[in-house]
Amino acid sequence: MKKYLTVLLSVAAFSFARSQTLPPVHHAPNREFHMKNIVLDFKFDMSSKTLFGKASETIEPLRTRLDSIHLNAVDMKIKSVTMMAKPLDYRYDGKILTVVFNRPYGLNSRLTYTITYSTQPTRGIFFITPDKGYPHRDPEVWSNSEPEDARYWFPCHDYPDDFTSSSVIATVPENWTVISNGILKSVTPVDGGKEKRFDWVEARPHVVYLISVIAGIFKRFDDHYGKTPIYYYSDPRFGDMIAQNFKREPDILKFYSHITGQPFPWEKLALTTVTNFTWGGEENVSAITLTDRTIHDRLAEPQISSVPLIAHETAHQWFGDLLTTRNWANAWLNEGFATYFEALYREHAFGEKEFEYEMYHNHNQVIAADNADPRPTIYNRYYDPVDVFGTYIYPRGASMLHMLRFFLGNQLFDKAIRHYVKEFRHRNVDTRDFSNAIREATGYNVNWFFNEWLYKGGHPIFDVSYKYHPGTHRVVMNVSQVQKIDSLTPVYKMPVDIYMVTPTENITRRVWVDSLANTFSFNVPGKPLMVNFDEGHWLLDQVRFRKSETELAYQLKSDSDVVGRIWAAVQLEKHYKNDAEAPLIVALKNDDFWGVRRKCAQLLGHFVNKESKEAIVAAIRDGDARVEEAAVYSLGHFKGDRELERLLSGIFYDQQNYFVRAAAITAMSDIDSAAAFHAIYTALDRDSYGEVIRTAALNGLTKIRPNMAYLIATNYTKYGEPEALRTTGLSVLAKLNMNYRETIAQFSKYLSDPYIWARAGAISGLGKIGKKSVIPLLRARMKVEPDGRLVAMARRAIESIEAREQ
C-alpha cells in the first residue's frame, strides 16, 4: 500500500502535536481454522450502493472439536447460512457472525459453508456513482481491504495470518468490465445479454485482505513480461496516457524477478486506476489498484512520475503478497521492503545518483518524524491498525534495509534476500524470520542490529570533529553520540565509513562507533582536502560536523556523493554566508545532478544581489524543469524587481511545464503581489495537473485581496468542483484566519463530505483554527468517521488544541 504520493494529502500533513496518550496494545487474535478457499459471488445495486453477496468458504479446523466458528462481518444483513444445502444456526451481533455447525468436527475435517448476505458498506468496498455534483462521472465499484476492511464486504477471519486461494464472481451490466485476482476463467452473458458474469480464479494462496474486485467501464491496454500478461485498465477519458505512464512495468518485473531470485509469482498482473481511491495504490495479488491521479500528461513531468508508485506496488507482489507480515506490528516487512525496492529500481533504471537522492529523502522523513514523536519500527500499539501505516514502516523500514545492505555488502545482502524469499514464499513472516534468514544465508547474527534499530526508536546524532597532525601525518577524529539516551533510544553500535581525500591518495577506513565517545586515528600521506564521516550516507543519522569554508567548497565541487554535495551546500550557506555565494553559483551551473543544482538554486535565493540574480535567471534555462521550478521560486526573494516581474510573466504565459508556471505565479506574488494581480487572475482560469496553477494563484491572491481569495476559496470547496481544487480551497480558508464563524460552519459542513480528502481538509482546518469551541465538532466526527487515518487526525487536532489551552 503506497501512502506517499505527492498528489494525495498524507496524514502526516495534518499532525498537530505529539500524542500524550499511548494507544492500546494489540496482539494477533486466536484463529479457529485454516481457510482453504473462498468463493465470492457478487451483484451490485448502484442506486442504493448495496452489495448482494454469497460467500462459500472451505475451512480445516484447528481445534479437536470445532462446533462453531466466529467470522468478522460488519453491518451485514445475513439471509442464510448453509452447509451441504442444509441450513445452519448462526448468531450475529453486527460485527461477529457465529456459525454453529450441526456437530463437532475434528482436525482432519474439511468443511464448506455458504453465507448469503447483503451490505451497504462504509469501508472495504466503495461505490462511485454520478450525482448532482459530478453528473458525468462513470459508475465504478472498487475494493480496498488493507488492513482489516475485508470484513465490511464479505465474512471472513480478517487478519493477515492465514493464506487461502480464492475466486471472485461478479455479474455486471454488459458494457462493464470486472478485474480481480488471478486468471479470468470465463465471461458469460446472462439475462439475455443485458449483463455479463465474470469468473476470476486465484489458485495460489494469499491473505484475505489482498482479495480484490473492481467493476466499471474501463479501457484496456495489453503488455507483457516474458510469458506473463500485463493489463493496464483506466477510464476511457484518459486515452492512451496510462500506457505511456506505465511503460516501465515490464522492466520493473524483470528487475524484481532477478534481484529476489523468484520469478514473478502470479499468473498475470493487472494495474487499474480508479476514481477517488483512498490511497496511492494497493498491492492486491496480481491485480494492483491505483489512484487515477497518477495519470498525467508530459507537461507534468518530471515533477510527476508514475514509476515510483507502480514500482512500489509491484515490489509488494513479492514483499506483502508472496510473503506477508504475520501481524501489523511487523508491517515494515511489507512496506519497508516495498519502499526500499522501489528505490533499488530507481537505481537500476536511472542511476546511482537517483538512488542516493531517494534515500536522502527517506532518511530526512524519518528524522523529522523521530524528532516529533519517536517510536519503534516494530510497534503493536494502535487504535486502528491503519495507524501503523506511516513514516516508521515506510521510509524507516527502507532505511533499516539500507543499513543492513551496508553492513553485509551487496553480494551477501542479495543472497540473504533471495534466501528469505525462497524460504518463506506463500507464508507469513515476522522480523525474527527475516533475521534468521539472514543468518542462514550469510552466517551473520544480526540480532544486535534489530534490537537497537527495529525494537527501539530514534536515531543517532553524531558530533564529529577532526584534527590533522602534520608531524605524524595522522588524522585524529573524535565522534560523540549526543542524542538523548533513554529506554527508547540507545547508544548505537554501527560500522561507519570514514573517507579522506588528500592531494595524492583517497582513503576509506571502516570503524565501529559503539559508545558515547569514540576516538579514531588514521595515517594519511598529507593534509586532507576533505574528510567525510559516514561516507555514502548509509546510516539513519544526523551529523554535526563543522568544517572550514575551504573544505566545504571543495566538497561541493568534488565529492562524488550527491548527498555529500547537497550537505556541503547547505552548510556553506548556513555557516559561511559571506563566502558561500561563489561556490553555490558554480555548482548551480556545473553540477551534473539536478538535485544538487535544485538545492543550490533554492539557497541562492537567500542572497539578494546582482550575482545571485544572474545565476538564478540563467538556471531558468537549466533544461531540467525541477531545477527551473526551484530557480523561479527563488526569484520571489527579489522584492520589487520590475525586470523580474516581466521575466516571470513571460515564463507563466510561455512555459509549458505546469509546476514552473505555478512557481512563476508564486514568485510574482512574492515580488509585488499587487502588480501580479492580472497574472494571478488569469491563472485562476488555467487547467493543470493537480490544479497546481490555480492553487498557486489562489495562495497569491491571499496576499493582495484576502476577501476575494476567501470568496473564491469558498466556491472551490463546494461539492462538484475538482477534488484537488476542493482541498486547496479548504487549506486557504484555514490559512486566511478570518471570518471564524463562517469558516467553522464551512468546515463543519465538510466533515461529512463524501470525499475523504475534503473531510481531511475540514479536520485540518478546524485544528488550525485551534479554538476550544471546535473540539465538540471533532469529537462528534471521530465517533462516525469510517477512515481510521482521519480519526487519528481529529484526535491529534484535539490534543493540540487542549495543549495550547493549558
Coordinates of C-alpha atoms in Angstrom, one line a residue, residues 164-462:
T164 CA -6.1 -19.1 1.1
S165 CA -6.9 -19.5 -2.6
S166 CA -9.9 -17.5 -3.8
S167 CA -12.4 -16.9 -6.6
V168 CA -14.4 -13.7 -7.4
I169 CA -17.5 -13.9 -9.5
A170 CA -19.4 -10.7 -10.3
T171 CA -22.4 -10.1 -12.5
V172 CA -22.5 -6.6 -14.0
P173 CA -24.0 -4.6 -16.9
E174 CA -23.0 -5.8 -20.3
N175 CA -20.7 -2.8 -21.1
W176 CA -18.8 -3.2 -17.8
T177 CA -15.5 -4.9 -17.1
V178 CA -14.6 -6.8 -13.9
I179 CA -11.0 -7.0 -12.7
S180 CA -9.9 -9.3 -9.9
N181 CA -7.2 -11.6 -8.8
G182 CA -5.7 -14.5 -10.8
I183 CA -7.0 -15.7 -14.2
L184 CA -10.2 -14.8 -15.9
K185 CA -11.8 -18.3 -16.2
S186 CA -14.9 -17.2 -18.1
V187 CA -17.2 -14.3 -19.1
T188 CA -20.8 -15.5 -19.6
P189 CA -23.7 -13.5 -20.9
V190 CA -26.8 -13.5 -18.6
D191 CA -30.3 -12.1 -18.6
G192 CA -30.5 -12.2 -22.4
G193 CA -27.2 -10.4 -22.9
K194 CA -28.1 -7.4 -20.7
E195 CA -25.5 -8.5 -18.1
K196 CA -22.2 -10.4 -18.0
R197 CA -20.9 -12.8 -15.4
F198 CA -17.1 -12.6 -14.8
D199 CA -15.4 -15.5 -13.1
W200 CA -11.9 -14.9 -11.8
V201 CA -9.8 -17.6 -10.0
E202 CA -6.6 -17.1 -8.0
A203 CA -5.4 -20.6 -7.2
R204 CA -2.2 -19.5 -5.5
P205 CA -2.5 -18.9 -1.7
H206 CA -2.6 -15.3 -0.3
V207 CA -4.1 -13.5 2.7
V208 CA -7.7 -12.3 2.6
Y209 CA -7.0 -8.5 2.5
L210 CA -5.4 -9.0 -0.9
I211 CA -8.7 -10.2 -2.4
S212 CA -9.9 -7.5 -4.8
V213 CA -12.8 -6.6 -7.1
I214 CA -13.1 -3.7 -9.5
A215 CA -16.1 -3.2 -11.8
G216 CA -16.9 -0.4 -14.2
I217 CA -16.3 0.9 -17.7
F218 CA -12.6 0.7 -18.5
K219 CA -10.3 0.8 -21.5
R220 CA -7.6 -1.9 -21.5
F221 CA -4.1 -1.9 -22.9
D222 CA -2.1 -5.1 -23.2
D223 CA 1.6 -5.6 -22.4
H224 CA 3.7 -8.5 -21.2
Y225 CA 6.9 -9.6 -19.4
G226 CA 8.0 -12.8 -20.9
K227 CA 5.0 -15.1 -20.8
T228 CA 3.3 -13.1 -18.1
P229 CA 0.5 -11.0 -19.4
I230 CA 0.2 -7.4 -18.1
Y231 CA -3.0 -5.4 -18.4
Y232 CA -3.5 -1.7 -17.8
Y233 CA -7.1 -0.5 -17.2
S234 CA -8.3 3.1 -16.9
D235 CA -11.2 5.3 -17.5
P236 CA -11.6 5.7 -21.3
R237 CA -11.2 9.5 -20.9
F238 CA -7.5 9.1 -20.2
G239 CA -6.9 7.7 -23.7
D240 CA -3.5 6.1 -24.0
M241 CA -1.9 8.1 -21.2
I242 CA -1.9 5.1 -18.9
A243 CA 0.1 3.0 -21.4
Q244 CA 2.7 5.8 -21.6
N245 CA 2.8 6.3 -17.8
F246 CA 3.1 2.6 -17.1
K247 CA 5.5 1.6 -19.9
R248 CA 8.3 0.6 -17.5
E249 CA 6.2 -2.1 -15.8
P250 CA 7.8 -5.0 -17.8
D251 CA 11.3 -3.8 -16.8
I252 CA 10.2 -3.5 -13.2
L253 CA 9.0 -7.1 -13.2
K254 CA 12.3 -8.2 -14.8
F255 CA 14.4 -6.4 -12.2
Y256 CA 12.5 -7.7 -9.2
S257 CA 12.5 -11.2 -10.6
H258 CA 16.2 -11.1 -10.8
I259 CA 17.0 -9.4 -7.5
T260 CA 14.7 -11.6 -5.5
G261 CA 15.7 -14.8 -7.3
Q262 CA 12.0 -15.6 -7.6
P263 CA 10.2 -15.2 -10.9
F264 CA 7.0 -13.1 -10.9
P265 CA 4.9 -15.3 -8.6
W266 CA 1.4 -14.8 -10.0
E267 CA -0.4 -15.8 -13.2
K268 CA -0.9 -12.2 -14.6
L269 CA -0.6 -8.6 -13.5
A270 CA -3.3 -6.0 -13.9
L271 CA -2.8 -2.3 -12.9
T272 CA -6.1 -0.5 -12.7
T273 CA -6.7 3.2 -11.9
V274 CA -9.9 4.1 -10.2
T275 CA -11.7 7.2 -9.2
N276 CA -11.2 8.7 -5.7
F277 CA -9.0 5.9 -4.4
T278 CA -8.2 6.5 -0.8
W279 CA -4.5 5.6 -1.0
G280 CA -1.9 5.9 -3.7
G281 CA -2.1 2.3 -4.5
E282 CA -2.9 -1.2 -3.2
E283 CA -1.0 -4.3 -3.9
N284 CA -3.9 -6.8 -4.3
V285 CA -2.5 -10.2 -5.6
S286 CA -1.9 -9.9 -9.4
A287 CA -4.4 -7.0 -9.5
I288 CA -2.9 -3.7 -8.3
T289 CA -5.3 -0.8 -7.7
L290 CA -4.1 2.7 -8.2
T291 CA -5.4 6.2 -7.8
D292 CA -6.3 7.8 -11.2
R293 CA -4.4 10.9 -10.1
T294 CA -1.2 9.1 -11.0
I295 CA -2.2 9.5 -14.7
H296 CA -0.6 12.6 -16.2
D297 CA 0.5 14.2 -19.4
R298 CA 4.0 15.2 -20.3
L299 CA 3.6 18.8 -19.1
A300 CA 3.6 17.4 -15.5
E301 CA 6.9 15.6 -15.9
P302 CA 9.5 15.2 -14.5
Q303 CA 8.0 16.5 -11.2
I304 CA 5.3 13.9 -11.5
S305 CA 6.0 10.3 -12.5
S306 CA 4.1 7.0 -12.1
V307 CA 7.3 5.0 -11.8
P308 CA 7.7 5.3 -8.0
L309 CA 4.1 4.3 -7.4
I310 CA 4.0 1.3 -9.8
A311 CA 7.5 0.2 -8.7
H312 CA 6.3 0.3 -5.0
E313 CA 3.1 -1.7 -5.6
T314 CA 4.9 -4.2 -7.9
A315 CA 7.5 -4.8 -5.2
H316 CA 4.6 -5.8 -3.0
Q317 CA 3.8 -8.7 -5.3
W318 CA 6.8 -10.3 -3.6
F319 CA 7.0 -8.4 -0.3
G320 CA 3.5 -8.3 1.1
D321 CA 1.8 -10.8 -1.2
L322 CA 4.1 -13.7 -1.7
L323 CA 5.4 -13.1 1.8
T324 CA 3.0 -11.3 4.1
T325 CA 3.6 -9.9 7.6
R326 CA 2.2 -12.1 10.3
N327 CA 0.8 -9.2 12.2
W328 CA 0.6 -5.4 11.9
A329 CA 3.4 -4.8 14.4
N330 CA 5.7 -6.2 11.7
A331 CA 4.2 -4.3 8.8
W332 CA 7.6 -2.9 7.9
L333 CA 8.3 -6.3 6.3
N334 CA 5.6 -5.3 3.7
E335 CA 6.0 -1.5 3.4
G336 CA 9.7 -1.0 4.3
F337 CA 10.7 -3.6 1.7
A338 CA 8.4 -2.1 -1.0
T339 CA 9.8 1.3 -0.3
Y340 CA 13.4 0.1 -0.5
F341 CA 12.9 -2.0 -3.6
E342 CA 11.2 1.0 -5.2
A343 CA 14.4 2.9 -4.5
L344 CA 16.5 0.0 -5.8
Y345 CA 14.6 0.1 -9.0
R346 CA 15.3 3.8 -9.3
E347 CA 19.0 2.9 -9.0
H348 CA 18.6 0.3 -11.7
A349 CA 16.6 2.4 -14.1
F350 CA 18.0 5.9 -13.6
G351 CA 21.4 5.5 -11.9
E352 CA 23.1 5.6 -8.6
K353 CA 22.7 9.3 -8.0
E354 CA 18.9 9.0 -8.2
F355 CA 19.1 6.2 -5.6
E356 CA 21.3 8.3 -3.3
Y357 CA 18.8 11.2 -3.6
E358 CA 15.8 8.9 -2.9
M359 CA 17.4 7.5 0.2
Y360 CA 18.4 11.0 1.3
H361 CA 14.7 12.0 1.3
N362 CA 13.7 8.8 3.0
H363 CA 16.2 9.4 5.8
N364 CA 15.0 13.0 6.2
Q365 CA 11.4 12.0 6.5
V366 CA 12.3 9.6 9.3
I367 CA 14.5 12.1 11.1
A368 CA 11.6 14.6 11.1
A369 CA 9.2 12.0 12.4
D370 CA 11.7 10.9 15.1
N371 CA 12.2 14.4 16.2
A372 CA 8.4 15.0 16.5
D373 CA 7.3 11.7 18.0
P374 CA 9.8 8.8 18.1
R375 CA 8.6 5.2 18.2
P376 CA 9.9 1.8 17.3
T377 CA 9.6 0.3 13.8
I378 CA 8.0 -2.8 15.3
Y379 CA 5.1 -1.5 17.2
N380 CA 1.8 -3.1 18.3
R381 CA 0.1 -0.1 19.9
Y382 CA -2.7 1.4 17.8
Y383 CA -6.3 2.4 17.9
D384 CA -6.9 1.3 14.3
P385 CA -4.4 -0.9 12.5
V386 CA -4.1 1.8 9.8
D387 CA -2.3 3.9 12.5
V388 CA 0.9 1.9 11.9
F389 CA 1.0 2.8 8.2
G390 CA 3.2 5.8 8.4
T391 CA 6.8 7.0 8.4
Y392 CA 8.0 4.4 10.8
I393 CA 7.4 1.5 8.5
Y394 CA 7.7 3.1 5.0
P395 CA 10.9 5.2 4.8
R396 CA 12.2 4.0 8.2
G397 CA 11.8 0.4 7.1
A398 CA 13.7 1.2 3.9
S399 CA 16.4 2.8 6.0
M400 CA 16.8 -0.4 8.0
L401 CA 17.3 -2.4 4.8
H402 CA 19.8 0.2 3.5
M403 CA 21.9 -0.1 6.7
L404 CA 21.8 -3.9 6.5
R405 CA 23.0 -3.7 2.9
F406 CA 25.9 -1.6 4.1
F407 CA 26.8 -4.0 6.9
L408 CA 26.5 -7.1 4.8
G409 CA 27.7 -5.8 1.5
N410 CA 25.9 -6.0 -1.8
Q411 CA 26.5 -9.7 -2.5
L412 CA 25.6 -11.0 0.9
F413 CA 22.6 -8.7 1.1
D414 CA 21.3 -10.1 -2.2
K415 CA 21.9 -13.6 -1.1
A416 CA 20.0 -13.0 2.1
I417 CA 17.1 -11.5 0.3
R418 CA 16.9 -14.4 -2.1
H419 CA 17.1 -17.0 0.7
Y420 CA 14.4 -15.1 2.6
V421 CA 12.0 -15.0 -0.4
K422 CA 12.6 -18.7 -1.3
E423 CA 12.2 -19.9 2.3
F424 CA 9.0 -18.1 3.1
R425 CA 7.1 -17.8 -0.2
H426 CA 3.3 -18.1 0.3
R427 CA 3.9 -17.9 4.1
N428 CA 3.5 -15.4 6.9
V429 CA 6.7 -13.8 8.3
D430 CA 7.8 -11.7 11.2
T431 CA 11.1 -9.9 11.9
R432 CA 12.6 -13.0 13.6
D433 CA 12.1 -14.9 10.4
F434 CA 13.9 -12.3 8.4
S435 CA 16.7 -12.2 11.0
N436 CA 17.1 -16.0 10.9
A437 CA 17.1 -16.0 7.1
I438 CA 20.0 -13.5 7.1
R439 CA 21.9 -15.8 9.5
E440 CA 21.2 -18.9 7.5
A441 CA 22.3 -17.2 4.2
T442 CA 25.3 -15.2 5.5
G443 CA 26.4 -16.6 8.8
Y444 CA 25.9 -13.2 10.5
N445 CA 23.9 -12.9 13.7
V446 CA 22.2 -9.5 13.2
N447 CA 20.0 -9.6 16.4
W448 CA 22.1 -6.7 17.8
F449 CA 21.0 -4.7 14.8
F450 CA 17.3 -5.5 15.0
N451 CA 17.3 -4.9 18.8
E452 CA 18.7 -1.3 18.5
W453 CA 17.1 -0.2 15.3
L454 CA 13.7 -2.0 15.0
Y455 CA 12.6 -2.8 18.5
K456 CA 13.7 0.7 19.6
G457 CA 13.1 4.2 18.1
G458 CA 15.0 7.3 17.4
H459 CA 18.4 7.6 15.6
P460 CA 22.0 8.6 16.5
I461 CA 23.1 12.2 16.4
F462 CA 26.8 12.4 15.9

